[in-house]
């Protein structure tokens, strides 16, 4: 689902509808329409941070909670587009989003 064969088939007009992941940047890049699921085929797949206990500090937990509360599906789609389609550096993209969201303050 949503892989290169699916993308190619959509681009070539071989198919009109495909199962993809909502946050795939190619959807935004191509201007494709995301259909509303009135009978969800797949349950929500929320982003969940995973971290080793030995590196988890109160500060890290606070930042992860801020991130979790702030990021939207639209944000994640745009970030994925910047990295996957526009080939921007993932660390730079993430750092800029964190700055823009007020989560990261590097002075």
PDB file of C-alpha atoms in Angstrom:
ATOM      1  CA  UNK A   1       0.000   0.000   0.000  1.00  0.00           C
ATOM      2  CA  UNK A   2       1.318   3.391  -0.962  1.00  0.00           C
ATOM      3  CA  UNK A   3       4.572   2.062  -2.379  1.00  0.00           C
ATOM      4  CA  UNK A   4       6.261   2.923  -5.668  1.00  0.00           C
ATOM      5  CA  UNK A   5       4.002   0.631  -7.732  1.00  0.00           C
ATOM      6  CA  UNK A   6       0.898   2.289  -6.296  1.00  0.00           C
ATOM      7  CA  UNK A   7       2.302   5.769  -6.860  1.00  0.00           C
ATOM      8  CA  UNK A   8       3.293   4.929 -10.447  1.00  0.00           C
ATOM      9  CA  UNK A   9      -0.146   3.476 -11.198  1.00  0.00           C
ATOM     10  CA  UNK A  10      -1.821   6.639  -9.895  1.00  0.00           C
ATOM     11  CA  UNK A  11       0.543   8.914 -11.818  1.00  0.00           C
ATOM     12  CA  UNK A  12      -0.006   6.977 -15.060  1.00  0.00           C
ATOM     13  CA  UNK A  13      -3.776   6.899 -14.641  1.00  0.00           C
ATOM     14  CA  UNK A  14      -3.876   3.121 -14.456  1.00  0.00           C
ATOM     15  CA  UNK A  15      -5.884   3.423 -11.230  1.00  0.00           C
ATOM     16  CA  UNK A  16      -8.044   6.190  -9.801  1.00  0.00           C
ATOM     17  CA  UNK A  17      -8.067   5.202  -6.125  1.00  0.00           C
ATOM     18  CA  UNK A  18      -5.352   3.687  -3.955  1.00  0.00           C
ATOM     19  CA  UNK A  19      -4.752   2.714  -0.364  1.00  0.00           C
ATOM     20  CA  UNK A  20      -1.994   4.951   0.945  1.00  0.00           C
ATOM     21  CA  UNK A  21      -0.859   6.349   4.243  1.00  0.00           C
ATOM     22  CA  UNK A  22      -2.461   9.701   5.030  1.00  0.00           C
ATOM     23  CA  UNK A  23       0.833  11.398   5.863  1.00  0.00           C
ATOM     24  CA  UNK A  24       2.733  10.397   2.719  1.00  0.00           C
ATOM     25  CA  UNK A  25       4.285  13.563   1.323  1.00  0.00           C
ATOM     26  CA  UNK A  26       3.652  12.483  -2.282  1.00  0.00           C
ATOM     27  CA  UNK A  27      -0.088  13.059  -1.715  1.00  0.00           C
ATOM     28  CA  UNK A  28       0.532  16.731  -0.937  1.00  0.00           C
ATOM     29  CA  UNK A  29       3.094  17.066  -3.728  1.00  0.00           C
ATOM     30  CA  UNK A  30       0.758  15.670  -6.382  1.00  0.00           C
ATOM     31  CA  UNK A  31      -2.354  17.412  -5.055  1.00  0.00           C
ATOM     32  CA  UNK A  32      -4.149  14.105  -4.702  1.00  0.00           C
ATOM     33  CA  UNK A  33      -7.384  14.041  -2.727  1.00  0.00           C
ATOM     34  CA  UNK A  34      -7.595  12.098   0.521  1.00  0.00           C
ATOM     35  CA  UNK A  35     -11.007  10.505   0.756  1.00  0.00           C
ATOM     36  CA  UNK A  36     -12.840  10.499   4.057  1.00  0.00           C
ATOM     37  CA  UNK A  37     -13.244   7.052   5.551  1.00  0.00           C
ATOM     38  CA  UNK A  38     -16.853   6.651   6.598  1.00  0.00           C
ATOM     39  CA  UNK A  39     -16.230   2.991   7.431  1.00  0.00           C
ATOM     40  CA  UNK A  40     -12.634   2.863   8.607  1.00  0.00           C
ATOM     41  CA  UNK A  41     -10.683   0.069   6.993  1.00  0.00           C
ATOM     42  CA  UNK A  42      -7.621   0.675   9.146  1.00  0.00           C
ATOM     43  CA  UNK A  43      -7.687   2.015  12.708  1.00  0.00           C
ATOM     44  CA  UNK A  44      -5.808   5.209  13.556  1.00  0.00           C
ATOM     45  CA  UNK A  45      -2.054   4.817  13.639  1.00  0.00           C
ATOM     46  CA  UNK A  46      -0.820   7.449  16.040  1.00  0.00           C
ATOM     47  CA  UNK A  47       2.826   8.423  16.324  1.00  0.00           C
ATOM     48  CA  UNK A  48       4.155   7.096  19.610  1.00  0.00           C
ATOM     49  CA  UNK A  49       7.625   7.966  20.875  1.00  0.00           C
ATOM     50  CA  UNK A  50       9.741   5.059  22.062  1.00  0.00           C
ATOM     51  CA  UNK A  51      12.758   5.735  24.242  1.00  0.00           C
ATOM     52  CA  UNK A  52      15.133   3.750  26.427  1.00  0.00           C
ATOM     53  CA  UNK A  53      14.461   4.328  30.119  1.00  0.00           C
ATOM     54  CA  UNK A  54      18.118   5.034  30.835  1.00  0.00           C
ATOM     55  CA  UNK A  55      18.048   8.146  28.633  1.00  0.00           C
ATOM     56  CA  UNK A  56      14.585   9.367  29.577  1.00  0.00           C
ATOM     57  CA  UNK A  57      14.793  12.513  31.657  1.00  0.00           C
ATOM     58  CA  UNK A  58      12.047  14.859  32.824  1.00  0.00           C
ATOM     59  CA  UNK A  59      13.150  17.349  30.176  1.00  0.00           C
ATOM     60  CA  UNK A  60      12.981  14.745  27.399  1.00  0.00           C
ATOM     61  CA  UNK A  61       9.546  13.594  28.592  1.00  0.00           C
ATOM     62  CA  UNK A  62       8.330  17.216  28.661  1.00  0.00           C
ATOM     63  CA  UNK A  63       9.545  17.859  25.111  1.00  0.00           C
ATOM     64  CA  UNK A  64       8.027  14.621  23.811  1.00  0.00           C
ATOM     65  CA  UNK A  65       4.709  15.557  25.417  1.00  0.00           C
ATOM     66  CA  UNK A  66       4.877  19.036  23.824  1.00  0.00           C
ATOM     67  CA  UNK A  67       5.641  17.486  20.458  1.00  0.00           C
ATOM     68  CA  UNK A  68       2.821  14.979  20.773  1.00  0.00           C
ATOM     69  CA  UNK A  69       0.342  17.725  21.665  1.00  0.00           C
ATOM     70  CA  UNK A  70       1.470  20.065  18.884  1.00  0.00           C
ATOM     71  CA  UNK A  71       2.010  17.982  15.751  1.00  0.00           C
ATOM     72  CA  UNK A  72      -0.923  17.446  13.415  1.00  0.00           C
ATOM     73  CA  UNK A  73      -1.512  15.096  10.526  1.00  0.00           C
ATOM     74  CA  UNK A  74      -1.106  18.072   8.202  1.00  0.00           C
ATOM     75  CA  UNK A  75       2.238  18.962   9.811  1.00  0.00           C
ATOM     76  CA  UNK A  76       3.486  15.403   9.487  1.00  0.00           C
ATOM     77  CA  UNK A  77       2.386  15.244   5.846  1.00  0.00           C
ATOM     78  CA  UNK A  78       4.254  18.464   5.053  1.00  0.00           C
ATOM     79  CA  UNK A  79       7.366  17.267   6.897  1.00  0.00           C
ATOM     80  CA  UNK A  80       7.261  13.958   5.021  1.00  0.00           C
ATOM     81  CA  UNK A  81       6.952  15.846   1.721  1.00  0.00           C
ATOM     82  CA  UNK A  82       9.963  18.021   2.538  1.00  0.00           C
ATOM     83  CA  UNK A  83      12.065  14.937   3.278  1.00  0.00           C
ATOM     84  CA  UNK A  84      10.712  12.307   0.854  1.00  0.00           C
ATOM     85  CA  UNK A  85       9.827  14.439  -2.167  1.00  0.00           C
ATOM     86  CA  UNK A  86      11.942  17.594  -1.831  1.00  0.00           C
ATOM     87  CA  UNK A  87      14.912  15.586  -0.460  1.00  0.00           C
ATOM     88  CA  UNK A  88      15.624  18.039   2.365  1.00  0.00           C
ATOM     89  CA  UNK A  89      17.748  16.954   5.324  1.00  0.00           C
ATOM     90  CA  UNK A  90      15.497  15.211   7.910  1.00  0.00           C
ATOM     91  CA  UNK A  91      17.333  16.705  10.891  1.00  0.00           C
ATOM     92  CA  UNK A  92      17.115  20.240   9.478  1.00  0.00           C
ATOM     93  CA  UNK A  93      13.410  19.811   8.662  1.00  0.00           C
ATOM     94  CA  UNK A  94      12.630  18.491  12.149  1.00  0.00           C
ATOM     95  CA  UNK A  95      14.698  21.190  13.862  1.00  0.00           C
ATOM     96  CA  UNK A  96      12.939  23.946  11.897  1.00  0.00           C
ATOM     97  CA  UNK A  97       9.498  22.545  12.732  1.00  0.00           C
ATOM     98  CA  UNK A  98      10.428  22.356  16.420  1.00  0.00           C
ATOM     99  CA  UNK A  99      11.604  25.992  16.302  1.00  0.00           C
ATOM    100  CA  UNK A 100       8.491  27.151  14.433  1.00  0.00           C
ATOM    101  CA  UNK A 101       6.295  25.315  16.957  1.00  0.00           C
ATOM    102  CA  UNK A 102       8.040  26.968  19.900  1.00  0.00           C
ATOM    103  CA  UNK A 103       9.242  23.643  21.265  1.00  0.00           C
ATOM    104  CA  UNK A 104      12.908  24.252  20.534  1.00  0.00           C
ATOM    105  CA  UNK A 105      14.526  27.536  21.412  1.00  0.00           C
ATOM    106  CA  UNK A 106      18.107  27.757  20.241  1.00  0.00           C
ATOM    107  CA  UNK A 107      18.413  31.467  20.880  1.00  0.00           C
TER     108      UNK A 107
END
